[in-house]
mmCIF file of C-alpha atoms in Angstrom:
data_model
loop_
_atom_site.group_PDB
_atom_site.id
_atom_site.type_symbol
_atom_site.label_atom_id
_atom_site.label_comp_id
_atom_site.label_asym_id
_atom_site.label_seq_id
_atom_site.Cartn_x
_atom_site.Cartn_y
_atom_site.Cartn_z
ATOM 1 C CA MET A 14 2.785 -4.424 14.798
ATOM 2 C CA ALA A 15 1.021 -7.734 15.230
ATOM 3 C CA LYS A 16 1.184 -10.076 12.254
ATOM 4 C CA ASN A 17 -0.884 -13.152 11.500
ATOM 5 C CA GLY A 18 1.439 -16.139 11.786
ATOM 6 C CA VAL A 19 4.767 -14.419 11.068
ATOM 7 C CA ASP A 20 7.160 -13.862 13.970
ATOM 8 C CA GLY A 21 9.144 -10.923 12.601
ATOM 9 C CA VAL A 22 10.611 -9.364 9.473
ATOM 10 C CA TYR A 23 12.390 -11.618 6.987
ATOM 11 C CA ASN A 24 14.405 -10.974 3.842
ATOM 12 C CA ALA A 25 11.876 -13.126 1.930
ATOM 13 C CA ASP A 26 8.474 -14.676 2.609
ATOM 14 C CA PRO A 27 9.209 -17.469 5.130
ATOM 15 C CA LYS A 28 6.048 -19.297 4.086
ATOM 16 C CA LYS A 29 7.368 -19.574 0.513
ATOM 17 C CA ASP A 30 11.147 -19.544 0.987
ATOM 18 C CA LYS A 31 12.637 -21.985 3.515
ATOM 19 C CA THR A 32 15.969 -20.116 3.352
ATOM 20 C CA ALA A 33 14.436 -16.794 4.469
ATOM 21 C CA VAL A 34 16.443 -15.065 7.191
ATOM 22 C CA LYS A 35 14.770 -13.229 10.077
ATOM 23 C CA PHE A 36 16.054 -9.822 11.172
ATOM 24 C CA ASP A 37 16.218 -9.138 14.926
ATOM 25 C CA GLU A 38 16.652 -5.385 14.426
ATOM 26 C CA LEU A 39 16.285 -2.967 11.529
ATOM 27 C CA THR A 40 16.160 0.767 11.044
ATOM 28 C CA HIS A 41 13.195 2.359 9.301
ATOM 29 C CA ARG A 42 15.608 3.336 6.533
ATOM 30 C CA ASP A 43 16.611 -0.363 6.149
ATOM 31 C CA VAL A 44 12.967 -1.331 5.739
ATOM 32 C CA ILE A 45 12.491 1.242 2.986
ATOM 33 C CA SER A 46 15.825 0.725 1.196
ATOM 34 C CA LYS A 47 15.603 -3.086 1.242
ATOM 35 C CA GLY A 48 11.994 -2.960 0.017
ATOM 36 C CA LEU A 49 10.765 -5.033 2.961
ATOM 37 C CA ARG A 50 6.996 -5.056 2.800
ATOM 38 C CA ILE A 51 5.976 -5.073 6.445
ATOM 39 C CA MET A 52 3.668 -2.112 5.811
ATOM 40 C CA ASP A 53 3.066 0.324 2.989
ATOM 41 C CA SER A 54 5.812 2.831 2.205
ATOM 42 C CA THR A 55 3.782 5.793 3.463
ATOM 43 C CA ALA A 56 3.362 4.169 6.897
ATOM 44 C CA SER A 57 7.080 3.320 6.958
ATOM 45 C CA THR A 58 8.021 6.904 6.151
ATOM 46 C CA LEU A 59 5.589 8.327 8.720
ATOM 47 C CA SER A 60 6.980 5.993 11.398
ATOM 48 C CA MET A 61 10.522 7.066 10.542
ATOM 49 C CA ASP A 62 9.723 10.794 10.381
ATOM 50 C CA ASN A 63 7.880 10.689 13.716
ATOM 51 C CA ASP A 64 10.486 8.478 15.434
ATOM 52 C CA ILE A 65 7.973 5.699 16.163
ATOM 53 C CA ASP A 66 9.570 2.381 17.082
ATOM 54 C CA LEU A 67 7.855 -0.836 16.009
ATOM 55 C CA VAL A 68 8.015 -4.423 17.138
ATOM 56 C CA VAL A 69 6.828 -6.866 14.484
ATOM 57 C CA PHE A 70 5.646 -10.088 16.124
ATOM 58 C CA ASN A 71 3.309 -13.074 15.762
ATOM 59 C CA MET A 72 -0.088 -12.232 17.255
ATOM 60 C CA ASN A 73 -1.165 -15.891 17.136
ATOM 61 C CA GLU A 74 1.297 -16.999 19.823
ATOM 62 C CA ALA A 75 -0.251 -16.865 23.291
ATOM 63 C CA GLY A 76 1.273 -14.238 25.552
ATOM 64 C CA ASN A 77 3.110 -12.305 22.843
ATOM 65 C CA ILE A 78 1.231 -9.029 23.353
ATOM 66 C CA LYS A 79 2.115 -9.090 27.049
ATOM 67 C CA ARG A 80 5.728 -9.962 26.226
ATOM 68 C CA VAL A 81 6.021 -6.956 23.886
ATOM 69 C CA VAL A 82 4.375 -4.595 26.376
ATOM 70 C CA PHE A 83 6.834 -5.657 29.072
ATOM 71 C CA GLY A 84 9.779 -5.070 26.726
ATOM 72 C CA GLU A 85 10.817 -8.641 26.088
ATOM 73 C CA GLN A 86 12.845 -9.011 22.888
ATOM 74 C CA ILE A 87 10.650 -10.931 20.457
ATOM 75 C CA GLY A 88 10.094 -10.557 16.749
ATOM 76 C CA THR A 89 11.867 -7.737 14.951
ATOM 77 C CA THR A 90 12.463 -4.247 16.357
ATOM 78 C CA VAL A 91 12.306 -1.409 13.831
ATOM 79 C CA SER A 92 13.587 1.970 14.960
ATOM 80 C CA ASN A 93 15.546 5.039 13.878
ATOM 81 C CA ASN A 94 18.328 4.520 16.389
ATOM 82 C CA LEU A 95 19.989 1.126 16.527
#
């Protein structure tokens, strides 16, 4: 899931809160229970129910799409099984 200028999932908006903490890994259930707004709740539930892993990363950084495709750990991984 490519984001515009944000390099992963945080506990608060990093553009507004300098103390925001980035998560390296989360479960889909964490995203829903913590109310993290990386996508709408229906998309979160569908991803969880269909066992679709996500990598949330900054699309504005050159080479990031290639890095994700080749499995490099960048951004935040969201999955059912961590």
